[in-house]
Short mmCIF file of C-alpha atoms and ligand atoms in Angstrom, two decimals:
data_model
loop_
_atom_site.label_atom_id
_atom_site.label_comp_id
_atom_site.label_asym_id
_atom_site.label_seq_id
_atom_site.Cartn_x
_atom_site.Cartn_y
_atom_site.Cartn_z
CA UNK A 6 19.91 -189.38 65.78
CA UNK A 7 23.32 -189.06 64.78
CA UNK A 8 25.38 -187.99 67.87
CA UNK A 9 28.61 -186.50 68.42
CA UNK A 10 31.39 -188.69 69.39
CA UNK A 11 34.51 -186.44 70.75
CA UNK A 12 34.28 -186.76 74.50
CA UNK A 13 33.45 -183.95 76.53
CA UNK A 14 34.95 -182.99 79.99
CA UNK A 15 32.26 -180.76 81.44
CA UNK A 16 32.19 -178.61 84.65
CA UNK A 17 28.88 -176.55 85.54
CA UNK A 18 28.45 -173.81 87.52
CA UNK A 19 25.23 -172.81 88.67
CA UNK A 20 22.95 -175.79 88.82
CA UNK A 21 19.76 -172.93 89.00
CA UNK A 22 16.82 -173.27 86.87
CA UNK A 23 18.39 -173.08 83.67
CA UNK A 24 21.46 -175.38 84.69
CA UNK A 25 18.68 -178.11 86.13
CA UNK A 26 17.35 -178.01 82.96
CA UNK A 27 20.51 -178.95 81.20
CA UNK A 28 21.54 -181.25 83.58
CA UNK A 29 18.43 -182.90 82.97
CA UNK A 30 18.89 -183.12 79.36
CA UNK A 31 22.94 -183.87 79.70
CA UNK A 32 21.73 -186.84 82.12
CA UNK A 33 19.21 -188.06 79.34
CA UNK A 34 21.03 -187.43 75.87
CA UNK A 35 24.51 -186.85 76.47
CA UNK A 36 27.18 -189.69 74.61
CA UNK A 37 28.33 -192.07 76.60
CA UNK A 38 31.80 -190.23 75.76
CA UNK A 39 30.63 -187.01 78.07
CA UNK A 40 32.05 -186.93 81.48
CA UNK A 41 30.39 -184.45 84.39
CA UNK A 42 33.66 -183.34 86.21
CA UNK A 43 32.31 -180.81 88.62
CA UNK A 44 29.16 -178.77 89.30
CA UNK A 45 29.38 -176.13 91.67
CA UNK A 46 26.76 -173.42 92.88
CA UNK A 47 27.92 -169.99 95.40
CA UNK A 48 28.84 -172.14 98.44
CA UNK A 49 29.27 -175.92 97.29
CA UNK A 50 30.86 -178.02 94.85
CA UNK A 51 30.70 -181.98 93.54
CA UNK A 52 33.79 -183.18 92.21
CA UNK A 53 33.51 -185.79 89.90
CA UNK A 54 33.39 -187.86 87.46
CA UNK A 55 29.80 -188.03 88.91
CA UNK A 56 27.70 -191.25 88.11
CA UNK A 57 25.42 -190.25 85.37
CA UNK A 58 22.04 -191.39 87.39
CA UNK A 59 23.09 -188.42 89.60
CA UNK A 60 23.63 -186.00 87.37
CA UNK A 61 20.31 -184.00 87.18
CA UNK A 62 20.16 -184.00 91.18
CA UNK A 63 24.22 -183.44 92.16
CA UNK A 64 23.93 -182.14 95.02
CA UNK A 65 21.62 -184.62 96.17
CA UNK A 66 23.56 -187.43 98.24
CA UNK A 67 25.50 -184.72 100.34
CA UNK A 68 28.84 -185.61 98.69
CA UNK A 69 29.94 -181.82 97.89
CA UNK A 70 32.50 -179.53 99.52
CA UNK A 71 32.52 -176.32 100.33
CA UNK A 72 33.31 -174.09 97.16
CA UNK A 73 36.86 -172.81 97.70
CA UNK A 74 39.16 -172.17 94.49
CA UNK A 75 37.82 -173.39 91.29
CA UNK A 76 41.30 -173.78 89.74
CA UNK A 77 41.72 -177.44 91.05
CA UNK A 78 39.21 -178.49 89.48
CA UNK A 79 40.07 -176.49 86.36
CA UNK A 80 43.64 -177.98 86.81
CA UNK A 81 41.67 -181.28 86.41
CA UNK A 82 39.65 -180.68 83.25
CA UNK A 83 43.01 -179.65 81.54
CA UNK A 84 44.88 -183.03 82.60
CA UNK A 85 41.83 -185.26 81.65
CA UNK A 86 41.62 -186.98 77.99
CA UNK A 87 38.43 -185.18 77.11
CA UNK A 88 37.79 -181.66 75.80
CA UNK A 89 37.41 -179.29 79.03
CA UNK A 90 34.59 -177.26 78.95
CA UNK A 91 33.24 -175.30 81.80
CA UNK A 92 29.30 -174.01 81.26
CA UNK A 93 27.89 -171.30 83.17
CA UNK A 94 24.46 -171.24 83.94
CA UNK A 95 24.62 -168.73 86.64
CA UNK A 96 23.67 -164.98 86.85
CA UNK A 97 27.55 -164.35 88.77
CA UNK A 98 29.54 -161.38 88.45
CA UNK A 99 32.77 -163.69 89.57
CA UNK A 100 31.94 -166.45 87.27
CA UNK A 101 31.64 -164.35 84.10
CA UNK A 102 35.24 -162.79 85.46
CA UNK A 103 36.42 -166.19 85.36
CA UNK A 104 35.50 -166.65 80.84
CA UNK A 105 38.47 -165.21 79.50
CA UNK A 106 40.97 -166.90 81.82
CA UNK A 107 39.44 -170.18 81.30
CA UNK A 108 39.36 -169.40 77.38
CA UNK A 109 42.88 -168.18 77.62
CA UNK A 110 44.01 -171.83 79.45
CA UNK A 111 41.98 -173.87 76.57
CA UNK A 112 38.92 -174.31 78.16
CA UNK A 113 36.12 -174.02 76.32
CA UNK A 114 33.04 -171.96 77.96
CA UNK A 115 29.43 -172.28 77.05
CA UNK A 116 27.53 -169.54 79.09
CA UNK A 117 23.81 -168.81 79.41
CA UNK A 118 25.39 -165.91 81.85
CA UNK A 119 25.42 -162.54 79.66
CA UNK A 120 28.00 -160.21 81.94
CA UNK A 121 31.30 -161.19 80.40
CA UNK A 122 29.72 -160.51 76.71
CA UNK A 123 28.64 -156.93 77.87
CA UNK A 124 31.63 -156.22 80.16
CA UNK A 125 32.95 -152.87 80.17
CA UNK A 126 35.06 -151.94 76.52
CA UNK A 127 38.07 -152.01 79.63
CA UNK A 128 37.83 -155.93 79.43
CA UNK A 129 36.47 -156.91 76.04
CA UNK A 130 39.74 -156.84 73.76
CA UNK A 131 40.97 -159.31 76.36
CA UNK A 132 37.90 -162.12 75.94
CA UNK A 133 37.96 -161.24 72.39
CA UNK A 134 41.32 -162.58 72.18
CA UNK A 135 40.88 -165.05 74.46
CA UNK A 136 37.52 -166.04 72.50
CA UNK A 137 40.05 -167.16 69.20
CA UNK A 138 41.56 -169.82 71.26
CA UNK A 139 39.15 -171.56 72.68
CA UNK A 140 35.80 -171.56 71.46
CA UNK A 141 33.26 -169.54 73.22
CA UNK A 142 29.25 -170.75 72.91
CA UNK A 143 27.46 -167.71 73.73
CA UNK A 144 23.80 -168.80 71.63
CA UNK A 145 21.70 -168.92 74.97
CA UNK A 146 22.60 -165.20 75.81
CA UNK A 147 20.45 -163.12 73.25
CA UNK A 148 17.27 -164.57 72.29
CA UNK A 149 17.61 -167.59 74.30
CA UNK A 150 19.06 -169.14 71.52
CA UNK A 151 17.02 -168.08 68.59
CA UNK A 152 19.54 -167.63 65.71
CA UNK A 153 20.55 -164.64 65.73
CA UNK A 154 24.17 -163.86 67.00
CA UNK A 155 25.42 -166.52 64.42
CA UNK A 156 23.51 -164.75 61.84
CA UNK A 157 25.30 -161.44 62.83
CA UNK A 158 28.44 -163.49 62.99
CA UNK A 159 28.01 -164.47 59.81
CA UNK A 160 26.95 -161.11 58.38
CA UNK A 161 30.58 -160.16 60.07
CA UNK A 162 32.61 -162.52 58.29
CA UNK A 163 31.02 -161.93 54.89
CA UNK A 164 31.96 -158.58 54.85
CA UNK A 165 28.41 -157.10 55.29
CA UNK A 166 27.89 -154.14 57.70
CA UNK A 167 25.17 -153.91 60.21
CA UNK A 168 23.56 -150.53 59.87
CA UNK A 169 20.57 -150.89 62.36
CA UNK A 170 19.28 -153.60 65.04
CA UNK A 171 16.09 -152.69 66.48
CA UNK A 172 13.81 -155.43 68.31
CA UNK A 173 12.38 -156.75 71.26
CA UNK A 174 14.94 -158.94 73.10
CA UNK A 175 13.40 -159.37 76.63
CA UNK A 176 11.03 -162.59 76.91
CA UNK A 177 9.46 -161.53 80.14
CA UNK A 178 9.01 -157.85 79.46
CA UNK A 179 7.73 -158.92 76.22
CA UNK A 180 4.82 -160.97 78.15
CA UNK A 181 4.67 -158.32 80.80
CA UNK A 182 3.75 -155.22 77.82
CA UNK A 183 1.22 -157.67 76.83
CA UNK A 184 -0.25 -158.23 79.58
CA UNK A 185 -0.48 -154.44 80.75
CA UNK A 186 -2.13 -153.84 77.65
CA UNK A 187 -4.99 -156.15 78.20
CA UNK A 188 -5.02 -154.08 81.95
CA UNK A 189 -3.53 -156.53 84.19
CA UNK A 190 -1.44 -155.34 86.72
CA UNK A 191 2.74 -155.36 87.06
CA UNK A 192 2.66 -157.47 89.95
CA UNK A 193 0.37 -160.05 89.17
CA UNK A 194 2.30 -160.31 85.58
CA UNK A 195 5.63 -160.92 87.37
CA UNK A 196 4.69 -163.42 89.73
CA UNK A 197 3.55 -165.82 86.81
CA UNK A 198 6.78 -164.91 84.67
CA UNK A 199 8.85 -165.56 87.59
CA UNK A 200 7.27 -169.40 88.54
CA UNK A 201 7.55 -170.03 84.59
CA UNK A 202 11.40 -169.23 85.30
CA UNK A 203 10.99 -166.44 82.33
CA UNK A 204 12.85 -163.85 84.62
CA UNK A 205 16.64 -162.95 85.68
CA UNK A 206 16.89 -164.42 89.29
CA UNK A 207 16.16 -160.81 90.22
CA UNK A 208 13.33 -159.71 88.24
CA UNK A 209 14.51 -156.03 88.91
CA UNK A 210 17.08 -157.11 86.09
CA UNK A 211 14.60 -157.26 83.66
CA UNK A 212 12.07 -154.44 84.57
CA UNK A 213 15.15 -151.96 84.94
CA UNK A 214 16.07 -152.67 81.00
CA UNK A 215 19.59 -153.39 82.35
CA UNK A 216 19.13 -157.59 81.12
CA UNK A 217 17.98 -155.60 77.56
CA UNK A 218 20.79 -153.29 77.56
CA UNK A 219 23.18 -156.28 77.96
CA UNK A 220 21.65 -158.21 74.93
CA UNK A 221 22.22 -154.79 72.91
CA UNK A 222 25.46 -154.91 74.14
CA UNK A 223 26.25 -158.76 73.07
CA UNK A 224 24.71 -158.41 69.41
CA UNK A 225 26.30 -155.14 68.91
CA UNK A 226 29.38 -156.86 69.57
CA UNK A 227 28.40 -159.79 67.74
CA UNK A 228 28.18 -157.73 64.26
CA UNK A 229 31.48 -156.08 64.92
CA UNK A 230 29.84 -152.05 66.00
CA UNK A 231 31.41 -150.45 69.33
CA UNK A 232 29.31 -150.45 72.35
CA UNK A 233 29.18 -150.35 75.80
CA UNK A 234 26.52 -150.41 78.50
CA UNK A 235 27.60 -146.69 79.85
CA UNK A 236 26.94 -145.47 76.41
CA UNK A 237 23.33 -146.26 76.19
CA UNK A 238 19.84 -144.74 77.40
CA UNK A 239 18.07 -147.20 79.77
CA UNK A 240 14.54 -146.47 80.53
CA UNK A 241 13.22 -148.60 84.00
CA UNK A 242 10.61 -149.62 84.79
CA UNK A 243 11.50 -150.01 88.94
CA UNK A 244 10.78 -147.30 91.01
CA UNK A 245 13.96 -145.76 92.67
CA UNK A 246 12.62 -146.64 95.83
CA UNK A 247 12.58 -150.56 95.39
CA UNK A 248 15.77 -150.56 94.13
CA UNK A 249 17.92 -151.09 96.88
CA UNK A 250 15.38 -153.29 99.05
CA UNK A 251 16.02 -156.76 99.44
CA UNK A 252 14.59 -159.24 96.59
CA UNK A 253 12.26 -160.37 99.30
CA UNK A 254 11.11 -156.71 100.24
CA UNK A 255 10.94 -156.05 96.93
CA UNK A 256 8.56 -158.77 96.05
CA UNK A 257 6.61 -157.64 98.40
CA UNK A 258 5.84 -154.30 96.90
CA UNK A 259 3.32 -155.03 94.82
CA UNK A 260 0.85 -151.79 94.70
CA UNK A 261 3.97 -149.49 94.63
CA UNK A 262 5.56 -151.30 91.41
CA UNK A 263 2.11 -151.10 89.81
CA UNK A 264 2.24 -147.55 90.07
CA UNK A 265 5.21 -146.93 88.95
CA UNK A 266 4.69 -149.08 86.12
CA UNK A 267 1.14 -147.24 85.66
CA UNK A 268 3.05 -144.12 85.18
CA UNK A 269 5.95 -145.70 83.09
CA UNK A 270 3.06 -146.79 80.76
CA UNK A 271 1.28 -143.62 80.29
CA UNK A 272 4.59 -141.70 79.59
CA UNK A 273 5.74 -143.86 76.80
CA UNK A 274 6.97 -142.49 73.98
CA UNK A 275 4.67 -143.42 70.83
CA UNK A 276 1.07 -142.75 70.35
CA UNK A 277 -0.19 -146.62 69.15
CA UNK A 278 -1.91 -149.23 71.56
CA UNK A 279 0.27 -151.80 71.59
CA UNK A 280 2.98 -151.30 74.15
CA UNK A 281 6.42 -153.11 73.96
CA UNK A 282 9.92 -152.82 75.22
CA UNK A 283 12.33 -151.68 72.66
CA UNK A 284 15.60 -151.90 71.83
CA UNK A 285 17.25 -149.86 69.22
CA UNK A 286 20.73 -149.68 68.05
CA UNK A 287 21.73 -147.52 64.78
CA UNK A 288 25.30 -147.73 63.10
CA UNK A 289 26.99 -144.30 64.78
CA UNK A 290 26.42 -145.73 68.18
CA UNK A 291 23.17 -143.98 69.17
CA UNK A 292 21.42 -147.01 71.52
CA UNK A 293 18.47 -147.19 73.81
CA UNK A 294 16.26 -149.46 75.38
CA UNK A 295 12.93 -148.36 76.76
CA UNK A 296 8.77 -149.13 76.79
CA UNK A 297 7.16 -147.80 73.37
CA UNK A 298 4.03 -147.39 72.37
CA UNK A 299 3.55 -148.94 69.09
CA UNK A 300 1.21 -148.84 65.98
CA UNK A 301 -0.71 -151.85 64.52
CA UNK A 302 1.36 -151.74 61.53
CA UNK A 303 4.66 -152.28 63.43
CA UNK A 304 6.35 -155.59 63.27
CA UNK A 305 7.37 -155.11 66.84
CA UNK A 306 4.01 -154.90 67.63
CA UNK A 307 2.73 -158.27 66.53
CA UNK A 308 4.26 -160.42 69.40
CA UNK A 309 2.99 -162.60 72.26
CA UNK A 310 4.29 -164.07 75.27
CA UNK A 311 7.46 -164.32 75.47
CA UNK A 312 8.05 -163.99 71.87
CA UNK A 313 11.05 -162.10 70.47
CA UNK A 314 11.54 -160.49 67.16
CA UNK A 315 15.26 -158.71 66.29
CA UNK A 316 15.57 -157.04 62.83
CA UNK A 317 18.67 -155.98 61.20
CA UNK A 318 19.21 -153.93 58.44
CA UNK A 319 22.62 -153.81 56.23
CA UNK A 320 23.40 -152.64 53.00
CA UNK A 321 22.02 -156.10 51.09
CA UNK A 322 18.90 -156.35 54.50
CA UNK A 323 18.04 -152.07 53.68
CA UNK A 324 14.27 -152.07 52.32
CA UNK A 325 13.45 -155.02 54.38
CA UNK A 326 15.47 -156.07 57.35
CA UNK A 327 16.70 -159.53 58.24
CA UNK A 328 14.06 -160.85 60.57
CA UNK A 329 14.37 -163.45 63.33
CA UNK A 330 11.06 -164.12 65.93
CA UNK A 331 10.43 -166.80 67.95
CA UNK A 332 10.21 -167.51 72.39
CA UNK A 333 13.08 -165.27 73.39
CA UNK A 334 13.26 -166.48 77.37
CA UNK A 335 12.22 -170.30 79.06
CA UNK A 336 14.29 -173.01 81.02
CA UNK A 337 14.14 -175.15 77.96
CA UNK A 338 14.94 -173.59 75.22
CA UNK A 339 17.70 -171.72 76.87
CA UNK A 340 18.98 -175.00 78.12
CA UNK A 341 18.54 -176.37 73.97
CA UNK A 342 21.23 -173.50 73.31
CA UNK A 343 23.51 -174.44 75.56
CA UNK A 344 23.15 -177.98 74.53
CA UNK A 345 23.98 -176.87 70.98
CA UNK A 346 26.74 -175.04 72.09
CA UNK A 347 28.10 -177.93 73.71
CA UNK A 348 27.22 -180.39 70.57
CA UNK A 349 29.03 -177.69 68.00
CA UNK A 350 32.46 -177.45 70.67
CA UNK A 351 32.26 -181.70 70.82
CA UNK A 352 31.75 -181.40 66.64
CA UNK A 353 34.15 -178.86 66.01
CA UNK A 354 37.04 -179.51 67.71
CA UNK A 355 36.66 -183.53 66.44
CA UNK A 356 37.00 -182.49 63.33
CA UNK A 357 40.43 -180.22 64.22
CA UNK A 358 41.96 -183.70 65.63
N1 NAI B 19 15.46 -168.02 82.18
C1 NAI B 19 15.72 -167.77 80.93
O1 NAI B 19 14.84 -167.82 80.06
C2 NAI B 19 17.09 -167.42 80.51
C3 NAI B 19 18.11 -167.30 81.41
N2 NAI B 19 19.37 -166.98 80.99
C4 NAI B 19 20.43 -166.85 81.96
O2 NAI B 19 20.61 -168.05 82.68
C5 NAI B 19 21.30 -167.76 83.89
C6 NAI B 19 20.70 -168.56 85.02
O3 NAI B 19 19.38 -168.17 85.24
P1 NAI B 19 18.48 -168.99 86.27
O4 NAI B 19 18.74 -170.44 86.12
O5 NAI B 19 17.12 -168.49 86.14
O6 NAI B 19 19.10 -168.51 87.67
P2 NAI B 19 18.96 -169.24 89.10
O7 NAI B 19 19.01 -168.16 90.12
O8 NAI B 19 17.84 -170.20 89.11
O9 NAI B 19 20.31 -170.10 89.17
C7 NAI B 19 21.55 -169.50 89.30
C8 NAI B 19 22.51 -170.51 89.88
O10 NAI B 19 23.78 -169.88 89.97
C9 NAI B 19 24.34 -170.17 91.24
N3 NAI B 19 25.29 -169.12 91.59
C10 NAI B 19 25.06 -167.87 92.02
N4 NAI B 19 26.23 -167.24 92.26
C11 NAI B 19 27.21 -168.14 91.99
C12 NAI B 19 28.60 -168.11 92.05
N5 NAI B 19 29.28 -167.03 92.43
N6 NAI B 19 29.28 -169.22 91.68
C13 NAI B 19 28.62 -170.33 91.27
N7 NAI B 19 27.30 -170.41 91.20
C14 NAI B 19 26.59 -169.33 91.54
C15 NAI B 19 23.16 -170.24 92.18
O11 NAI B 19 23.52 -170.94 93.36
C16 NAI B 19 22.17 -170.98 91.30
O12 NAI B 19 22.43 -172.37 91.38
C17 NAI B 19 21.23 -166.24 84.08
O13 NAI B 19 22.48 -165.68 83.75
C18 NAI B 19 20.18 -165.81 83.04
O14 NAI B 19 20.40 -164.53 82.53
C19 NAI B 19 19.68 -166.80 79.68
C20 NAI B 19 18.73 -166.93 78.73
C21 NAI B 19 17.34 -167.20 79.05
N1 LIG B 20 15.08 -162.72 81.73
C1 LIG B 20 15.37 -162.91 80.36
C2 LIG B 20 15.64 -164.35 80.11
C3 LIG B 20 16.59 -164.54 79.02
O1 LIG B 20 17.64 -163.97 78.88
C4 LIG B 20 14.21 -162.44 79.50
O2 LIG B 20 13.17 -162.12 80.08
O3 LIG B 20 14.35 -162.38 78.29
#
């Protein structure tokens, strides 16, 4: 394997499922070049360089701090020889905040965490801009990595306008339609998808279509069209009275999601068998997300597990749209896209030197 060779000054936040998993895989593949700086979750944090035999378990030896300000240790990624890069692996509001700043300073940010990409139209001229001077490795957010934003990307660049994205970009709503088709229940679903670490850390994320709506958001932005998460229709599937409760006392309310969902199923719009949660997006800005019942003919209609298929059509992609399918949510492939995020910053920016 040939391997990358600029050396990489790395700070993760969020050392969750997702971040274990790339810890795991840093710990195991990563260049002898590749330093761990600092990993911090909500309430602690590991200054380093850590010792790479601890780098999949770094909170593990008690030698953390309390998480205070994470410019010191910022501060320290921009003095150090290497080239900073912070990833994000968490699901944090305060983290995502923290993208354009740290893009702004020259630090590079690798993010599995979609809210900075699908930020209110307020904040996104700002990490645009701040997104042309540092690099900003956003693969894991849509698709868990499938190919698909740098196709857009590319589409962008080359001049080609993106008329139409429809698909199915939720892994875990993707298994949960197909499993309510075959008559199991919500519940029972969720609980797998949630031990297979398929779902947001609150699965009310996914069922409410707001983790969808985000992804719209990101690709939308990805081929260069306007929108926002206010301007689209969001159908849920939670019922409004588990959506305040606890994520405990919502777990816990097993019979009344399946009802809800029960309902949500026999009021879908469509009139085939095969049930899926849609996203659609057309070029003057119209954009929902909501459960559909599909025919057999539809490509959308053809997936399993967690599979995800987005199609986009453009002037060159009209009679048959640009088609990318494969898993669209799991700890390892999402980890895999941040890797490659990580291996494309340590390629790119050797060859600027
Ligand atoms: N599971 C999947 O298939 C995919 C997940 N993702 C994204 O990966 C991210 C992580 O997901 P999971 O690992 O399942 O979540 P998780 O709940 O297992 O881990 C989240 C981590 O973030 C930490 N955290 C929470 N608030 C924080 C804060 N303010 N500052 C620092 N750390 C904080 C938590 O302590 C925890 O270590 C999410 O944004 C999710 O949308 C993206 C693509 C696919
Ligand atoms: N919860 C998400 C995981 C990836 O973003 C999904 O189900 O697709």
């Amino acid at each position: 394997m040939s391997r990358p060779e600029s050396s990489l000054s790395i700070a993760l936040v969020g050392p969750g499922r997702v971040g274990r998993s790339l810890l795991e895989r840093l710990q195991a593949h990563a260049p002898e070049t590749w330093q761990l700086m600092a990993v911090a979750d909500s309430t602690r944090l590991r200054r380093g360089p850590i010792e790479r035999s601890e780098w999949a378990q770094p909170f593990a030896d008690e030698a953390f701090q309390p998480r205070a300000s994470d410019r010191d240790w910022q501060d320290e990624l921009l003095r150090r020889d290497g080239i900073p890069v912070l990833i994000d692996a968490s699901a944090s509001a305060e983290v995502a905040d923290a993208h354009a700043d740290c893009l702004a300073r020259g630090i590079h940010v690798v993010t599995a965490n979609k809210l900075a990409m699908a930020c209110p139209s307020s904040d996104w001229e700002r990490l645009r801009a701040a997104s042309e001077r540092s690099m900003y490795g956003i693969s894991a957010t849509v698709g868990a990595g499938l190919p698909v934003l740098d196709s857009l990307r590319e589409l962008r660049r080359a001049g080609e306008p993106v008329r139409r994205i429809r698909g199915v970009l939720s892994g875990s709503l993707s298994a949960l339609s197909e499993g309510l088709s075959v008559g199991r229940r919500a519940s029972e679903v969720l609980e797998t998808l949630r031990r297979d670490g398929l779902t947001e850390p609150d699965p009310r994320t996914d069922l409410g279509g707001l983790d969808v709506a985000r992804k719209l958001v990101i690709l939308a932005r990805e081929a260069g069209l306007d929108l926002s998460l206010d301007a689209l229709v969001v159908d849920s599937l939670v019922p409004e009275e588990l959506a305040a409760l606890s994520l405990d006392s919502f777990l816990r309310s097993g019979a009344v999601l399946d009802r809800h969902v029960a309902q949500c199923v026999d009021r879908a719009p469509g009139s085939g068998r095969h049930l899926a949660y849609v996203a659609e997006l057309e070029v003057d800005g119209r954009a929902c997300v909501g459960l559909r019942r599909l025919d057999d003919g539809d490509s959308l209609a053809q997936l399993s597990g967690q599979g995800n298929r987005i199609e986009v059509t453009t002037e060159c992609y009209a009679a048959a749209p640009l088609s990318i399918e494969g898993p669209g949510a799991g700890l390892e492939v999402t980890a895999l896209a941040l890797w490659r995020d990580l291996v494309r910053i340590s390629e790119s920016v050797r060859r600027c030197r």
